[in-house]
Amino acid sequence: MSSTAGQVIKCKAAVAWEAGKPLVIEEVEVAPPQANEVRMRILFTALCHTDVYFWEAKGQTPLFPRIFGHEAGGIVESVGEGVTELKPGDHVLPCFTGECGDCHHCKSEESNMCDLLRINTERGVMLNDGKTRFSKNGQPIYHFVGTSTFSEYTVVHVGCVAKINPAAPLDKVCVLSCGISTGMGATLNVAKPKKGQSVAVFGLGAVGLAACEGARMAGASRIIGIDLHSGRFEEAKKFGVTEFVNPKDHDKPVQEVIAEMTDGGVDRALECTGSIQAMISAFECVHDGWGVAVLVGVPNKDDSFQTHPVNFLNERTLKGTFFGNYKPRTDIPSVVEKYMNKELELEKFITHSVPFSEINKAFDYMLKGQSIRCIIRMGA
C-alpha cells in the first residue's frame, strides 16, 4: 500500500460553489476509500458537455458545492476493504457508470446497464455510507456521477474503475471515459455497419464525430454528416465524413433529402444530438428492408417520438444505446487497445490543452463551440 493509505489527503480541486459560476481552485480534504472503493490520483482529465450541463444546473435540482469531472486517467493510490482486482500503481480510467458484476444486467452479455452503479446525476454521495469523501474545513463537497475528476485525488466505487494497459498515454486515453466511447460504441456495437455500407450521423459534436470514427473503422463507404452548423463540416472530414447536409439549406425534411441522395435511404443512421426531430429523421432516413437507426442523444423528459407504424412494418429497426453498450470494467480496456493498435485515432478529438490552474478556459472553449475535447493537466 502507498504511504498515504488510510490517511486523509489534502490536495487541490476545482470546486463549483454555485451553478454557472467559475470554478475555484481550493485545497480540499479527500478521505480514505471505504469498502469497495478506490482512491486514485488524477493525472489528466477532460471537460465533457455533461459537466457543463449540470454545472449550469439546467432543468436540474442544484447540488452545490460540487466537484465535477468524469473523463479522466489516473493511478490507484489506495484501495478499500474488499477490493482485490486493483492495487496501488495500477493505471485506470474512472467511468460515470459501473459494472458490479452481480446484477442481472452485468451477467447479461446483451446489457451494460448495471442495477447498482448506473449513472445517477443527482446523488452526490458514496453508496457505502451516503456521505461524501470531499470536504473543506469540515464542509462536505458533493461528488458528481461518482467520479469527480476535477480534483488531484478522488474516490470512486471499484465497479466504476477500468484497469488499463500501463503503456497507454493517459493524456490521450482519458477521453475514452465517456463521449468518445459512447459514439464509437454506438456505431460498432449497436448499428454494426458492414464494410461498404452507408452511414448517416446526426450531430457533429464530440459524440457524433466519435460515431463517424466508428463508421470509418467499420469500413463504411459513405459517411453523411448532418448538422445545423456548416462550420463543423470541414473538421468532420478528419473523422471519415464524406458528405454533408445542413437541414437549413433544404425546403424539405432532411430524411427525404438523404433518401434521395442514397437511392432510398442509408443502411445505418445514428442520432447524437438529443433533438427529438433529429431522432425521427434518423429513423425515417434508413432504407426499408434492412435499415437500422440508433438513438444516442438524450431527449428532453417531455419529448414524444412519433412516426408512422408502417416504417416498422417495412422492416426498419430502431435501437437505443447507453455508453456505446460497453461494460466499463470488461470492455473499456479493449477500447484502449484499439488506440494502442492504431485502429482508433484519438489525437484528432483533442483540440485544446490547459493547466489545471486554468480549468475555466476549458469551459470557455466549450461554451463558445471551439473545442471537441480539452485536456486539463492536473498538477500544472
Short mmCIF file of C-alpha atoms in Angstrom, two decimals:
data_model
loop_
_atom_site.label_atom_id
_atom_site.label_comp_id
_atom_site.label_asym_id
_atom_site.label_seq_id
_atom_site.Cartn_x
_atom_site.Cartn_y
_atom_site.Cartn_z
CA MET A 1 0.00 0.00 0.00
CA SER A 2 1.06 3.60 -0.52
CA SER A 3 2.48 5.76 2.29
CA THR A 4 -0.74 7.78 2.35
CA ALA A 5 -3.08 4.78 2.58
CA GLY A 6 -5.65 5.18 5.33
CA GLN A 7 -4.92 8.88 5.74
CA VAL A 8 -6.78 11.99 4.69
CA ILE A 9 -5.07 13.57 1.69
CA LYS A 10 -5.02 17.32 1.18
CA CYS A 11 -4.93 18.34 -2.47
CA LYS A 12 -6.15 20.88 -4.98
CA ALA A 13 -9.62 20.61 -6.51
CA ALA A 14 -11.70 22.84 -8.77
CA VAL A 15 -14.84 23.43 -6.73
CA ALA A 16 -18.13 24.65 -8.16
CA TRP A 17 -19.61 26.67 -5.30
CA GLU A 18 -22.58 27.92 -7.32
CA ALA A 19 -24.35 27.00 -10.55
CA GLY A 20 -22.81 28.63 -13.60
CA LYS A 21 -20.07 30.45 -11.66
CA PRO A 22 -16.35 29.91 -12.44
CA LEU A 23 -14.74 27.00 -10.62
CA VAL A 24 -12.42 27.91 -7.76
CA ILE A 25 -9.16 26.07 -7.11
CA GLU A 26 -9.27 25.12 -3.42
CA GLU A 27 -7.33 22.92 -1.04
CA VAL A 28 -9.70 20.12 -0.05
CA GLU A 29 -9.50 17.03 2.13
CA VAL A 30 -10.05 13.64 0.47
CA ALA A 31 -10.95 10.86 2.91
CA PRO A 32 -9.56 7.31 2.55
CA PRO A 33 -11.55 4.80 0.50
CA GLN A 34 -14.04 2.63 2.33
CA ALA A 35 -15.16 -0.90 1.41
CA ASN A 36 -15.30 -1.46 -2.36
CA GLU A 37 -13.84 1.97 -3.07
CA VAL A 38 -10.67 3.14 -4.78
CA ARG A 39 -8.76 6.36 -4.19
CA MET A 40 -6.79 7.47 -7.20
CA ARG A 41 -4.53 10.29 -8.26
CA ILE A 42 -5.89 12.02 -11.35
CA LEU A 43 -3.18 12.95 -13.85
CA PHE A 44 -5.29 14.13 -16.78
CA THR A 45 -8.96 14.95 -17.10
CA ALA A 46 -11.15 16.36 -19.87
CA LEU A 47 -14.24 18.53 -20.00
CA CYS A 48 -17.42 16.93 -21.34
CA HIS A 49 -20.68 18.67 -22.28
CA THR A 50 -22.37 16.72 -19.45
CA ASP A 51 -20.17 18.55 -16.92
CA VAL A 52 -21.20 21.89 -18.41
CA TYR A 53 -24.90 21.00 -18.47
CA PHE A 54 -25.04 20.12 -14.78
CA TRP A 55 -22.70 22.95 -13.80
CA GLU A 56 -25.23 25.30 -15.38
CA ALA A 57 -27.95 23.36 -13.49
CA LYS A 58 -30.31 23.43 -16.47
CA GLY A 59 -33.53 21.64 -15.65
CA GLN A 60 -31.98 20.00 -12.60
CA THR A 61 -32.08 20.39 -8.84
CA PRO A 62 -28.83 22.24 -7.99
CA LEU A 63 -26.44 20.33 -5.74
CA PHE A 64 -23.56 22.53 -4.63
CA PRO A 65 -20.76 22.84 -3.67
CA ARG A 66 -19.66 20.12 -6.04
CA ILE A 67 -16.61 18.74 -7.82
CA PHE A 68 -17.39 17.93 -11.44
CA GLY A 69 -15.43 15.90 -13.98
CA HIS A 70 -15.82 12.34 -15.27
CA GLU A 71 -13.43 11.84 -18.20
CA ALA A 72 -10.01 11.13 -16.75
CA GLY A 73 -6.99 8.93 -16.40
CA GLY A 74 -5.06 8.26 -13.23
CA ILE A 75 -3.15 5.93 -10.96
CA VAL A 76 -4.52 3.99 -7.98
CA GLU A 77 -3.25 5.42 -4.68
CA SER A 78 -5.00 3.04 -2.27
CA VAL A 79 -7.94 0.66 -2.13
CA GLY A 80 -10.63 -0.08 0.44
CA GLU A 81 -11.63 -3.34 2.04
CA GLY A 82 -12.80 -6.00 -0.40
CA VAL A 83 -11.00 -4.59 -3.44
CA THR A 84 -8.85 -7.38 -4.85
CA GLU A 85 -8.62 -6.65 -8.58
CA LEU A 86 -6.77 -3.35 -8.21
CA LYS A 87 -3.63 -2.32 -6.37
CA PRO A 88 -1.66 0.90 -5.86
CA GLY A 89 0.17 1.90 -9.01
CA ASP A 90 -2.39 0.48 -11.45
CA HIS A 91 -3.29 2.77 -14.35
CA VAL A 92 -7.03 3.31 -14.51
CA LEU A 93 -9.89 5.19 -16.14
CA PRO A 94 -12.80 6.13 -13.84
CA CYS A 95 -16.22 5.80 -15.51
CA PHE A 96 -19.52 7.57 -14.86
CA THR A 97 -21.35 4.26 -14.98
CA GLY A 98 -20.35 0.95 -13.46
CA GLU A 99 -20.27 -2.81 -13.54
CA CYS A 100 -20.94 -4.52 -10.22
CA GLY A 101 -20.67 -7.97 -11.81
CA ASP A 102 -23.54 -9.45 -9.81
CA CYS A 103 -26.83 -7.97 -11.10
CA HIS A 104 -28.94 -9.30 -13.97
CA HIS A 105 -27.63 -6.61 -16.34
CA CYS A 106 -23.99 -7.32 -15.55
CA LYS A 107 -24.49 -11.06 -16.02
CA SER A 108 -26.16 -10.49 -19.39
CA GLU A 109 -23.98 -10.34 -22.48
CA GLU A 110 -26.58 -8.03 -24.05
CA SER A 111 -26.61 -5.21 -21.48
CA ASN A 112 -24.23 -2.79 -19.80
CA MET A 113 -26.81 -1.08 -17.56
CA CYS A 114 -25.74 -2.11 -14.06
CA ASP A 115 -28.54 -2.03 -11.48
CA LEU A 116 -26.24 -0.87 -8.68
CA LEU A 117 -23.92 1.56 -10.45
CA ARG A 118 -25.96 3.00 -13.31
CA ILE A 119 -25.35 6.74 -13.77
CA ASN A 120 -27.04 8.93 -11.18
CA THR A 121 -26.57 12.67 -11.66
CA GLU A 122 -28.46 13.68 -8.52
CA ARG A 123 -26.60 11.53 -5.99
CA GLY A 124 -23.67 13.49 -4.62
CA VAL A 125 -22.50 10.92 -2.07
CA MET A 126 -20.91 7.48 -1.99
CA LEU A 127 -23.09 4.38 -1.93
CA ASN A 128 -21.27 2.80 1.00
CA ASP A 129 -22.40 5.23 3.71
CA GLY A 130 -24.30 8.02 1.98
CA LYS A 131 -21.51 10.52 2.71
CA THR A 132 -19.01 12.43 0.62
CA ARG A 133 -15.27 11.82 0.62
CA PHE A 134 -14.54 15.50 -0.10
CA SER A 135 -14.60 18.35 2.39
CA LYS A 136 -13.10 21.76 3.07
CA ASN A 137 -12.75 22.94 6.66
CA GLY A 138 -15.39 20.44 7.68
CA GLN A 139 -17.89 21.42 4.96
CA PRO A 140 -18.91 18.48 2.74
CA ILE A 141 -18.39 18.87 -1.01
CA TYR A 142 -20.58 16.71 -3.22
CA HIS A 143 -19.45 14.18 -5.82
CA PHE A 144 -20.59 14.16 -9.46
CA VAL A 145 -21.64 10.89 -11.17
CA GLY A 146 -19.40 9.02 -8.75
CA THR A 147 -16.14 10.26 -10.29
CA SER A 148 -15.37 13.96 -9.55
CA THR A 149 -12.16 14.09 -11.54
CA PHE A 150 -11.60 17.85 -11.26
CA SER A 151 -9.57 17.02 -8.16
CA GLU A 152 -5.98 15.83 -7.86
CA TYR A 153 -7.30 12.88 -5.84
CA THR A 154 -10.75 11.32 -5.93
CA VAL A 155 -12.58 8.29 -4.54
CA VAL A 156 -14.60 6.03 -6.85
CA HIS A 157 -16.55 2.79 -6.42
CA VAL A 158 -14.40 -0.10 -7.67
CA GLY A 159 -17.13 -1.09 -10.13
CA CYS A 160 -16.61 2.21 -11.94
CA VAL A 161 -12.86 1.78 -12.44
CA ALA A 162 -11.35 0.23 -15.57
CA LYS A 163 -7.79 -1.08 -15.25
CA ILE A 164 -5.88 -0.38 -18.46
CA ASN A 165 -2.56 -1.01 -20.17
CA PRO A 166 0.08 0.99 -18.23
CA ALA A 167 1.80 1.83 -21.52
CA ALA A 168 -1.24 3.75 -22.75
CA PRO A 169 -0.73 7.54 -22.60
CA LEU A 170 -3.23 8.84 -20.04
CA ASP A 171 -3.32 12.28 -21.67
CA LYS A 172 -4.91 10.64 -24.73
CA VAL A 173 -6.95 7.68 -23.49
CA CYS A 174 -8.58 9.68 -20.69
CA VAL A 175 -11.18 10.84 -23.24
CA LEU A 176 -12.46 7.25 -23.51
CA SER A 177 -14.25 7.52 -20.15
CA CYS A 178 -17.42 8.93 -21.70
CA GLY A 179 -18.33 10.60 -25.01
CA ILE A 180 -15.83 9.09 -27.41
CA SER A 181 -16.60 5.53 -26.31
CA THR A 182 -20.33 6.33 -26.38
CA GLY A 183 -20.32 7.46 -30.01
CA MET A 184 -17.87 4.89 -31.32
CA GLY A 185 -19.58 2.04 -29.48
CA ALA A 186 -22.99 3.13 -30.77
CA THR A 187 -21.69 2.53 -34.28
CA LEU A 188 -19.54 -0.56 -33.77
CA ASN A 189 -21.62 -2.38 -31.14
CA VAL A 190 -25.20 -1.35 -31.95
CA ALA A 191 -25.57 -0.05 -35.52
CA LYS A 192 -22.93 -2.54 -36.72
CA PRO A 193 -22.50 -1.30 -40.30
CA LYS A 194 -20.97 -3.77 -42.70
CA LYS A 195 -17.98 -2.86 -44.81
CA GLY A 196 -19.09 -0.81 -47.79
CA GLN A 197 -22.42 0.29 -46.29
CA SER A 198 -23.61 3.89 -45.90
CA VAL A 199 -23.95 5.64 -42.52
CA ALA A 200 -25.66 8.93 -41.60
CA VAL A 201 -24.71 10.68 -38.37
CA PHE A 202 -26.92 13.44 -36.96
CA GLY A 203 -24.92 15.94 -34.92
CA LEU A 204 -21.20 16.54 -35.34
CA GLY A 205 -20.22 17.29 -31.76
CA ALA A 206 -17.79 15.03 -29.90
CA VAL A 207 -20.17 12.06 -29.65
CA GLY A 208 -21.28 12.39 -33.27
CA LEU A 209 -17.70 12.62 -34.52
CA ALA A 210 -16.91 9.51 -32.48
CA ALA A 211 -19.82 7.77 -34.21
CA CYS A 212 -18.27 8.84 -37.53
CA GLU A 213 -14.93 7.46 -36.38
CA GLY A 214 -16.65 4.15 -35.63
CA ALA A 215 -18.12 4.14 -39.14
CA ARG A 216 -14.68 4.82 -40.58
CA MET A 217 -13.22 1.96 -38.57
CA ALA A 218 -16.01 -0.34 -39.79
CA GLY A 219 -15.20 0.45 -43.42
CA ALA A 220 -18.32 2.43 -44.35
CA SER A 221 -18.24 3.60 -47.96
CA ARG A 222 -20.27 6.75 -47.35
CA ILE A 223 -20.48 8.69 -44.09
CA ILE A 224 -23.00 11.51 -44.28
CA GLY A 225 -22.76 14.15 -41.55
CA ILE A 226 -25.87 16.15 -40.70
CA ASP A 227 -25.56 19.33 -38.62
CA LEU A 228 -27.13 22.78 -38.37
CA HIS A 229 -23.67 24.39 -38.22
CA SER A 230 -21.92 24.25 -41.58
CA GLY A 231 -18.68 25.33 -39.94
CA ARG A 232 -18.33 21.84 -38.47
CA PHE A 233 -18.23 20.12 -41.83
CA GLU A 234 -14.57 20.71 -42.66
CA GLU A 235 -13.41 19.37 -39.29
CA ALA A 236 -15.62 16.30 -39.71
CA LYS A 237 -13.66 15.17 -42.77
CA LYS A 238 -10.87 14.12 -40.40
CA PHE A 239 -13.29 11.55 -38.95
CA GLY A 240 -14.18 9.96 -42.27
CA VAL A 241 -17.21 12.07 -43.21
CA THR A 242 -17.60 12.07 -46.99
CA GLU A 243 -20.73 14.19 -47.46
CA PHE A 244 -22.54 16.91 -45.52
CA VAL A 245 -26.11 18.04 -45.15
CA ASN A 246 -27.34 21.13 -43.36
CA PRO A 247 -31.13 20.77 -42.92
CA LYS A 248 -31.48 24.57 -43.07
CA ASP A 249 -30.29 24.50 -46.68
CA HIS A 250 -33.33 22.49 -47.84
CA ASP A 251 -37.05 23.11 -48.11
CA LYS A 252 -38.00 19.51 -47.41
CA PRO A 253 -37.47 17.18 -44.42
CA VAL A 254 -33.85 16.10 -44.15
CA GLN A 255 -34.85 12.42 -44.20
CA GLU A 256 -36.22 12.96 -47.69
CA VAL A 257 -33.01 14.68 -48.75
CA ILE A 258 -30.93 11.73 -47.52
CA ALA A 259 -33.25 9.18 -49.13
CA GLU A 260 -32.78 10.95 -52.48
CA MET A 261 -29.01 11.02 -52.02
CA THR A 262 -28.83 7.29 -51.26
CA ASP A 263 -31.41 5.69 -53.55
CA GLY A 264 -33.96 5.02 -50.83
CA GLY A 265 -32.08 5.57 -47.59
CA VAL A 266 -28.86 4.86 -45.73
CA ASP A 267 -28.01 1.46 -44.30
CA ARG A 268 -27.37 2.82 -40.80
CA ALA A 269 -28.11 6.11 -39.02
CA LEU A 270 -27.08 7.44 -35.62
CA GLU A 271 -28.66 10.37 -33.79
CA CYS A 272 -26.23 12.17 -31.47
CA THR A 273 -27.95 15.45 -30.56
CA GLY A 274 -30.85 14.70 -28.22
CA SER A 275 -33.24 16.54 -30.57
CA ILE A 276 -36.48 14.62 -30.91
CA GLN A 277 -36.89 15.79 -34.51
CA ALA A 278 -33.38 14.57 -35.33
CA MET A 279 -34.28 11.20 -33.78
CA ILE A 280 -37.35 10.91 -36.00
CA SER A 281 -35.36 11.98 -39.06
CA ALA A 282 -32.61 9.46 -38.31
CA PHE A 283 -35.12 6.62 -38.16
CA GLU A 284 -37.05 7.69 -41.23
CA CYS A 285 -33.89 8.13 -43.35
CA VAL A 286 -32.78 4.48 -43.16
CA HIS A 287 -33.56 2.11 -46.01
CA ASP A 288 -36.57 -0.13 -45.74
CA GLY A 289 -35.86 -3.85 -45.52
CA TRP A 290 -32.63 -3.63 -43.53
CA GLY A 291 -32.00 -0.10 -42.27
CA VAL A 292 -31.04 0.38 -38.61
CA ALA A 293 -31.23 3.66 -36.69
CA VAL A 294 -29.62 4.11 -33.26
CA LEU A 295 -30.56 6.81 -30.76
CA VAL A 296 -27.59 8.09 -28.76
CA GLY A 297 -28.56 11.61 -27.66
CA VAL A 298 -30.63 12.20 -24.51
CA PRO A 299 -34.02 13.86 -25.22
CA ASN A 300 -35.95 16.24 -23.00
CA LYS A 301 -38.10 14.39 -20.49
CA ASP A 302 -41.37 15.57 -22.10
CA ASP A 303 -40.42 14.69 -25.69
CA SER A 304 -42.51 12.17 -27.61
CA PHE A 305 -41.21 10.09 -30.53
CA GLN A 306 -43.79 9.95 -33.31
CA THR A 307 -43.55 8.07 -36.60
CA HIS A 308 -45.95 6.04 -38.69
CA PRO A 309 -46.08 2.33 -37.73
CA VAL A 310 -45.61 1.38 -41.37
CA ASN A 311 -41.97 2.44 -41.01
CA PHE A 312 -41.51 -0.52 -38.66
CA LEU A 313 -43.65 -2.85 -40.76
CA ASN A 314 -41.38 -2.08 -43.70
CA GLU A 315 -38.54 -3.61 -41.72
CA ARG A 316 -36.71 -0.59 -40.41
CA THR A 317 -35.16 -1.15 -36.99
CA LEU A 318 -34.88 1.41 -34.18
CA LYS A 319 -32.44 0.90 -31.31
CA GLY A 320 -31.07 2.84 -28.39
CA THR A 321 -27.75 2.71 -26.60
CA PHE A 322 -26.10 3.73 -23.35
CA PHE A 323 -22.33 4.31 -23.22
CA GLY A 324 -21.99 2.57 -26.58
CA ASN A 325 -23.04 -0.74 -24.98
CA TYR A 326 -19.61 -1.00 -23.35
CA LYS A 327 -19.31 -2.59 -19.91
CA PRO A 328 -16.81 -0.29 -18.15
CA ARG A 329 -14.51 -2.80 -16.46
CA THR A 330 -14.83 -5.55 -19.04
CA ASP A 331 -14.75 -3.61 -22.32
CA ILE A 332 -13.01 -0.25 -21.88
CA PRO A 333 -9.54 -1.87 -21.57
CA SER A 334 -10.06 -3.33 -25.07
CA VAL A 335 -11.10 0.08 -26.41
CA VAL A 336 -7.79 1.43 -25.10
CA GLU A 337 -6.05 -1.35 -27.02
CA LYS A 338 -7.75 -0.19 -30.23
CA TYR A 339 -5.91 3.08 -29.75
CA MET A 340 -2.65 1.32 -28.91
CA ASN A 341 -3.00 -0.79 -32.07
CA LYS A 342 -3.63 2.35 -34.15
CA GLU A 343 -7.14 1.27 -35.13
CA LEU A 344 -8.64 4.23 -33.26
CA GLU A 345 -7.33 7.77 -33.65
CA LEU A 346 -7.75 9.91 -30.53
CA GLU A 347 -5.45 12.85 -31.20
CA LYS A 348 -7.90 14.49 -33.60
CA PHE A 349 -10.53 14.69 -30.84
CA ILE A 350 -8.16 16.68 -28.59
CA THR A 351 -8.28 20.29 -29.77
CA HIS A 352 -7.04 22.10 -26.65
CA SER A 353 -4.97 21.55 -23.51
CA VAL A 354 -4.79 23.74 -20.40
CA PRO A 355 -3.09 23.51 -16.99
CA PHE A 356 -5.36 22.72 -14.02
CA SER A 357 -4.94 26.30 -12.78
CA GLU A 358 -6.70 27.49 -15.95
CA ILE A 359 -9.56 24.96 -15.96
CA ASN A 360 -12.15 27.68 -16.54
CA LYS A 361 -10.65 28.23 -20.00
CA ALA A 362 -11.84 24.73 -20.90
CA PHE A 363 -15.40 25.83 -20.08
CA ASP A 364 -14.96 28.94 -22.25
CA TYR A 365 -13.75 26.87 -25.20
CA MET A 366 -16.72 24.51 -24.99
CA LEU A 367 -19.33 27.22 -24.43
CA LYS A 368 -18.02 29.06 -27.49
CA GLY A 369 -18.10 25.87 -29.56
CA GLN A 370 -14.34 25.99 -30.13
CA SER A 371 -13.31 22.63 -28.70
CA ILE A 372 -14.11 18.97 -29.16
CA ARG A 373 -12.12 17.88 -26.11
CA CYS A 374 -9.88 19.99 -23.91
CA ILE A 375 -7.34 18.11 -21.80
CA ILE A 376 -6.76 19.51 -18.32
CA ARG A 377 -3.28 18.79 -16.99
CA MET A 378 -3.50 18.15 -13.25
CA GLY A 379 -0.71 19.46 -11.06
CA ALA A 380 0.03 22.21 -13.60
#
